[in-house]
Amino acid sequence: MITVSTILNTNLTQKQLIEIEYDLQRQLRAKEAEATKEKAVLAQRINLLEMEIKEGKEREVSMRKMYDTMIRALKPATNNVPKEINLINEMHNRQLAEAKQRQIDLTIDFEKKINNLRASLLEYENERKSMEDQRQQMERVYRAKLEESEARCRELEKRTAYTHVPVSYTHLRAHETDSYLVCRLLLEKKKKKKK
């Protein structure tokens, strides 16, 4: 993985910087898509767990009503309650206590799962923000290097605009005008006479 300090400490070409920026953007989009999917899955899990908790509570309430109705129906007007009714009553109380304990255990378990899912979601969000910050920082570095490169190019253009490049004698003769040709020939003739 390329870091900002790596980019700052190396001389990368503009093309390499563009490729790095493209890779980072592609990775960020992939992470965002993954986080979005995970977020949706986590939200669905949370909804399912909440529905199961609600359903368990409703089941407990309806069982309690049913057992209370059964006990009232079986309870005779006198205090001579047969042993079977006492056994049913005890069994009912045990089942009710077990159901309550199961509901409490399920509620605690579901709440733990919900908290874990929320923590995972928060972690994904933080990672996405971190990648976005890193991408923005790399973009700033890239722009700074680009501006520096453009400034160097302008400086080189200025330097080369005022430099004189030597050319050959043949090149000069090829661009000679008629008036210069006459002058040159006269000068050469004069030099020959002096010798």
mmCIF file of C-alpha atoms in Angstrom:
data_model
loop_
_atom_site.group_PDB
_atom_site.id
_atom_site.type_symbol
_atom_site.label_atom_id
_atom_site.label_comp_id
_atom_site.label_asym_id
_atom_site.label_seq_id
_atom_site.Cartn_x
_atom_site.Cartn_y
_atom_site.Cartn_z
ATOM 1 C CA MET A 1 0.000 0.000 0.000
ATOM 2 C CA ILE A 2 1.362 3.400 -0.968
ATOM 3 C CA THR A 3 1.374 6.040 1.722
ATOM 4 C CA VAL A 4 1.563 9.814 1.545
ATOM 5 C CA SER A 5 5.093 9.806 2.996
ATOM 6 C CA THR A 6 6.191 7.429 0.205
ATOM 7 C CA ILE A 7 4.840 9.836 -2.408
ATOM 8 C CA LEU A 8 6.516 12.812 -0.762
ATOM 9 C CA ASN A 9 9.887 11.048 -0.489
ATOM 10 C CA THR A 10 9.993 9.788 -4.086
ATOM 11 C CA ASN A 11 10.047 11.555 -7.405
ATOM 12 C CA LEU A 12 7.111 10.077 -9.240
ATOM 13 C CA THR A 13 6.056 11.025 -12.719
ATOM 14 C CA GLN A 14 2.746 12.635 -13.369
ATOM 15 C CA LYS A 15 1.474 9.431 -14.935
ATOM 16 C CA GLN A 16 2.472 7.403 -11.863
ATOM 17 C CA LEU A 17 0.736 9.891 -9.588
ATOM 18 C CA ILE A 18 -2.427 9.655 -11.695
ATOM 19 C CA GLU A 19 -2.273 5.840 -11.533
ATOM 20 C CA ILE A 20 -1.815 5.950 -7.754
ATOM 21 C CA GLU A 21 -4.744 8.337 -7.389
ATOM 22 C CA TYR A 22 -6.893 6.108 -9.632
ATOM 23 C CA ASP A 23 -5.968 3.008 -7.578
ATOM 24 C CA LEU A 24 -6.809 4.795 -4.328
ATOM 25 C CA GLN A 25 -10.154 5.970 -5.680
ATOM 26 C CA ARG A 26 -10.938 2.454 -6.910
ATOM 27 C CA GLN A 27 -10.011 0.984 -3.513
ATOM 28 C CA LEU A 28 -12.110 3.626 -1.742
ATOM 29 C CA ARG A 29 -15.126 2.887 -3.947
ATOM 30 C CA ALA A 30 -14.700 -0.862 -3.301
ATOM 31 C CA LYS A 31 -14.467 -0.309 0.471
ATOM 32 C CA GLU A 32 -17.498 2.011 0.396
ATOM 33 C CA ALA A 33 -19.521 -0.574 -1.529
ATOM 34 C CA GLU A 34 -18.443 -3.285 0.902
ATOM 35 C CA ALA A 35 -19.274 -1.091 3.891
ATOM 36 C CA THR A 36 -22.681 -0.233 2.408
ATOM 37 C CA LYS A 37 -23.461 -3.923 1.900
ATOM 38 C CA GLU A 38 -22.252 -4.783 5.397
ATOM 39 C CA LYS A 39 -24.286 -1.899 6.820
ATOM 40 C CA ALA A 40 -27.428 -3.183 5.097
ATOM 41 C CA VAL A 41 -26.796 -6.737 6.341
ATOM 42 C CA LEU A 42 -26.193 -5.477 9.868
ATOM 43 C CA ALA A 43 -29.360 -3.374 9.767
ATOM 44 C CA GLN A 44 -31.345 -6.445 8.656
ATOM 45 C CA ARG A 45 -29.828 -8.543 11.436
ATOM 46 C CA ILE A 46 -30.696 -5.877 13.990
ATOM 47 C CA ASN A 47 -34.295 -5.764 12.728
ATOM 48 C CA LEU A 48 -34.582 -9.567 12.864
ATOM 49 C CA LEU A 49 -33.206 -9.708 16.402
ATOM 50 C CA GLU A 50 -35.557 -6.964 17.555
ATOM 51 C CA MET A 51 -38.492 -8.816 15.961
ATOM 52 C CA GLU A 52 -37.463 -12.043 17.722
ATOM 53 C CA ILE A 53 -37.282 -10.239 21.066
ATOM 54 C CA LYS A 54 -40.712 -8.707 20.507
ATOM 55 C CA GLU A 55 -42.142 -12.069 19.463
ATOM 56 C CA GLY A 56 -40.675 -13.762 22.570
ATOM 57 C CA LYS A 57 -42.233 -11.150 24.834
ATOM 58 C CA GLU A 58 -45.614 -11.532 23.124
ATOM 59 C CA ARG A 59 -45.370 -15.330 23.450
ATOM 60 C CA GLU A 60 -44.602 -15.001 27.169
ATOM 61 C CA VAL A 61 -47.597 -12.706 27.716
ATOM 62 C CA SER A 62 -49.949 -15.030 25.844
ATOM 63 C CA MET A 63 -48.639 -18.122 27.693
ATOM 64 C CA ARG A 64 -49.072 -16.334 31.021
ATOM 65 C CA LYS A 65 -52.679 -15.447 30.113
ATOM 66 C CA MET A 66 -53.354 -19.013 29.021
ATOM 67 C CA TYR A 67 -51.905 -20.523 32.193
ATOM 68 C CA ASP A 68 -53.790 -18.035 34.382
ATOM 69 C CA THR A 69 -57.018 -18.925 32.586
ATOM 70 C CA MET A 70 -56.338 -22.642 32.994
ATOM 71 C CA ILE A 71 -55.585 -22.228 36.704
ATOM 72 C CA ARG A 72 -58.752 -20.188 37.282
ATOM 73 C CA ALA A 73 -60.784 -22.785 35.404
ATOM 74 C CA LEU A 74 -59.255 -25.674 37.340
ATOM 75 C CA LYS A 75 -59.382 -23.962 40.709
ATOM 76 C CA PRO A 76 -62.410 -25.225 42.605
ATOM 77 C CA ALA A 77 -64.513 -22.994 44.792
ATOM 78 C CA THR A 78 -63.342 -24.824 47.890
ATOM 79 C CA ASN A 79 -59.872 -25.246 49.296
ATOM 80 C CA ASN A 80 -59.888 -28.996 48.652
ATOM 81 C CA VAL A 81 -57.578 -28.841 45.626
ATOM 82 C CA PRO A 82 -56.582 -32.240 44.370
ATOM 83 C CA LYS A 83 -52.896 -33.136 44.157
ATOM 84 C CA GLU A 84 -52.986 -33.181 40.359
ATOM 85 C CA ILE A 85 -54.001 -29.550 40.213
ATOM 86 C CA ASN A 86 -51.175 -28.652 42.593
ATOM 87 C CA LEU A 87 -48.753 -30.580 40.361
ATOM 88 C CA ILE A 88 -50.064 -28.809 37.250
ATOM 89 C CA ASN A 89 -49.768 -25.497 39.035
ATOM 90 C CA GLU A 90 -46.157 -26.236 40.082
ATOM 91 C CA MET A 91 -45.311 -27.450 36.590
ATOM 92 C CA HIS A 92 -46.842 -24.318 35.139
ATOM 93 C CA ASN A 93 -44.823 -22.118 37.497
ATOM 94 C CA ARG A 94 -41.617 -23.963 36.584
ATOM 95 C CA GLN A 95 -42.318 -23.656 32.857
ATOM 96 C CA LEU A 96 -43.132 -19.992 33.314
ATOM 97 C CA ALA A 97 -39.866 -19.420 35.210
ATOM 98 C CA GLU A 98 -37.914 -21.314 32.533
ATOM 99 C CA ALA A 99 -39.599 -19.315 29.768
ATOM 100 C CA LYS A 100 -38.763 -16.058 31.567
ATOM 101 C CA GLN A 101 -35.139 -17.140 31.993
ATOM 102 C CA ARG A 102 -34.911 -18.149 28.318
ATOM 103 C CA GLN A 103 -36.369 -14.806 27.315
ATOM 104 C CA ILE A 104 -33.870 -12.958 29.538
ATOM 105 C CA ASP A 105 -30.983 -15.026 28.130
ATOM 106 C CA LEU A 106 -32.164 -14.444 24.551
ATOM 107 C CA THR A 107 -32.608 -10.730 25.188
ATOM 108 C CA ILE A 108 -29.086 -10.443 26.620
ATOM 109 C CA ASP A 109 -27.651 -12.491 23.757
ATOM 110 C CA PHE A 110 -29.484 -10.448 21.131
ATOM 111 C CA GLU A 111 -28.421 -7.179 22.741
ATOM 112 C CA LYS A 112 -24.789 -8.346 22.699
ATOM 113 C CA LYS A 113 -25.106 -9.260 19.023
ATOM 114 C CA ILE A 114 -26.718 -5.914 18.238
ATOM 115 C CA ASN A 115 -23.931 -4.069 20.078
ATOM 116 C CA ASN A 116 -21.286 -6.091 18.223
ATOM 117 C CA LEU A 117 -22.946 -5.337 14.895
ATOM 118 C CA ARG A 118 -23.139 -1.640 15.735
ATOM 119 C CA ALA A 119 -19.440 -1.652 16.692
ATOM 120 C CA SER A 120 -18.568 -3.322 13.380
ATOM 121 C CA LEU A 121 -20.616 -0.759 11.527
ATOM 122 C CA LEU A 122 -18.867 2.074 13.357
ATOM 123 C CA GLU A 123 -15.482 0.515 12.550
ATOM 124 C CA TYR A 124 -16.391 0.356 8.842
ATOM 125 C CA GLU A 125 -17.479 3.998 8.929
ATOM 126 C CA ASN A 126 -14.207 5.051 10.572
ATOM 127 C CA GLU A 127 -12.174 3.074 8.038
ATOM 128 C CA ARG A 128 -14.092 4.659 5.161
ATOM 129 C CA LYS A 129 -13.491 8.142 6.597
ATOM 130 C CA SER A 130 -9.806 7.358 7.061
ATOM 131 C CA MET A 131 -9.484 6.214 3.448
ATOM 132 C CA GLU A 132 -11.316 9.319 2.251
ATOM 133 C CA ASP A 133 -8.946 11.527 4.266
ATOM 134 C CA GLN A 134 -5.955 9.676 2.857
ATOM 135 C CA ARG A 135 -7.293 10.056 -0.675
ATOM 136 C CA GLN A 136 -7.805 13.788 -0.161
ATOM 137 C CA GLN A 137 -4.324 14.174 1.288
ATOM 138 C CA MET A 138 -2.810 12.288 -1.652
ATOM 139 C CA GLU A 139 -4.814 14.425 -4.031
ATOM 140 C CA ARG A 140 -3.377 17.566 -2.392
ATOM 141 C CA VAL A 141 0.152 16.114 -2.671
ATOM 142 C CA TYR A 142 -0.468 15.183 -6.282
ATOM 143 C CA ARG A 143 -1.731 18.677 -7.106
ATOM 144 C CA ALA A 144 1.257 20.255 -5.353
ATOM 145 C CA LYS A 145 3.659 18.052 -7.324
ATOM 146 C CA LEU A 146 1.761 18.814 -10.511
ATOM 147 C CA GLU A 147 1.986 22.557 -9.874
ATOM 148 C CA GLU A 148 5.686 22.174 -9.081
ATOM 149 C CA SER A 149 6.222 20.256 -12.348
ATOM 150 C CA GLU A 150 4.312 22.868 -14.320
ATOM 151 C CA ALA A 151 6.383 25.636 -12.701
ATOM 152 C CA ARG A 152 9.595 23.796 -13.650
ATOM 153 C CA CYS A 153 8.316 23.417 -17.223
ATOM 154 C CA ARG A 154 7.549 27.144 -17.443
ATOM 155 C CA GLU A 155 10.992 27.955 -16.062
ATOM 156 C CA LEU A 156 12.649 25.691 -18.629
ATOM 157 C CA GLU A 157 10.602 27.291 -21.411
ATOM 158 C CA LYS A 158 11.728 30.733 -20.281
ATOM 159 C CA ARG A 159 15.383 29.654 -20.215
ATOM 160 C CA THR A 160 15.284 28.065 -23.655
ATOM 161 C CA ALA A 161 13.459 31.008 -25.195
ATOM 162 C CA TYR A 162 16.492 33.309 -24.806
ATOM 163 C CA THR A 163 19.356 30.943 -25.593
ATOM 164 C CA HIS A 164 21.208 31.155 -28.913
ATOM 165 C CA VAL A 165 21.822 27.904 -30.662
ATOM 166 C CA PRO A 166 24.890 27.748 -32.928
ATOM 167 C CA VAL A 167 24.278 26.780 -36.584
ATOM 168 C CA SER A 168 26.610 25.658 -39.335
ATOM 169 C CA TYR A 169 28.035 27.845 -42.109
ATOM 170 C CA THR A 170 26.098 25.801 -44.657
ATOM 171 C CA HIS A 171 22.898 26.541 -42.783
ATOM 172 C CA LEU A 172 23.624 30.255 -42.863
ATOM 173 C CA ARG A 173 24.391 30.138 -46.599
ATOM 174 C CA ALA A 174 21.115 28.380 -47.256
ATOM 175 C CA HIS A 175 19.170 31.298 -45.744
ATOM 176 C CA GLU A 176 21.270 34.054 -47.347
ATOM 177 C CA THR A 177 19.429 36.854 -49.137
ATOM 178 C CA ASP A 178 20.541 38.330 -52.457
ATOM 179 C CA SER A 179 21.903 41.512 -50.905
ATOM 180 C CA TYR A 180 23.994 39.564 -48.397
ATOM 181 C CA LEU A 181 25.246 37.293 -51.179
ATOM 182 C CA VAL A 182 26.515 40.270 -53.198
ATOM 183 C CA CYS A 183 28.252 41.705 -50.121
ATOM 184 C CA ARG A 184 29.918 38.426 -49.309
ATOM 185 C CA LEU A 185 31.173 37.924 -52.823
ATOM 186 C CA LEU A 186 32.621 41.459 -52.935
ATOM 187 C CA LEU A 187 34.391 40.897 -49.625
ATOM 188 C CA GLU A 188 35.871 37.635 -50.836
ATOM 189 C CA LYS A 189 37.079 39.306 -54.062
ATOM 190 C CA LYS A 190 38.687 42.100 -52.053
ATOM 191 C CA LYS A 191 40.503 39.584 -49.840
ATOM 192 C CA LYS A 192 41.901 37.807 -52.898
ATOM 193 C CA LYS A 193 43.303 41.041 -54.327
ATOM 194 C CA LYS A 194 45.126 41.829 -51.088
ATOM 195 C CA LYS A 195 46.904 38.511 -51.135
#
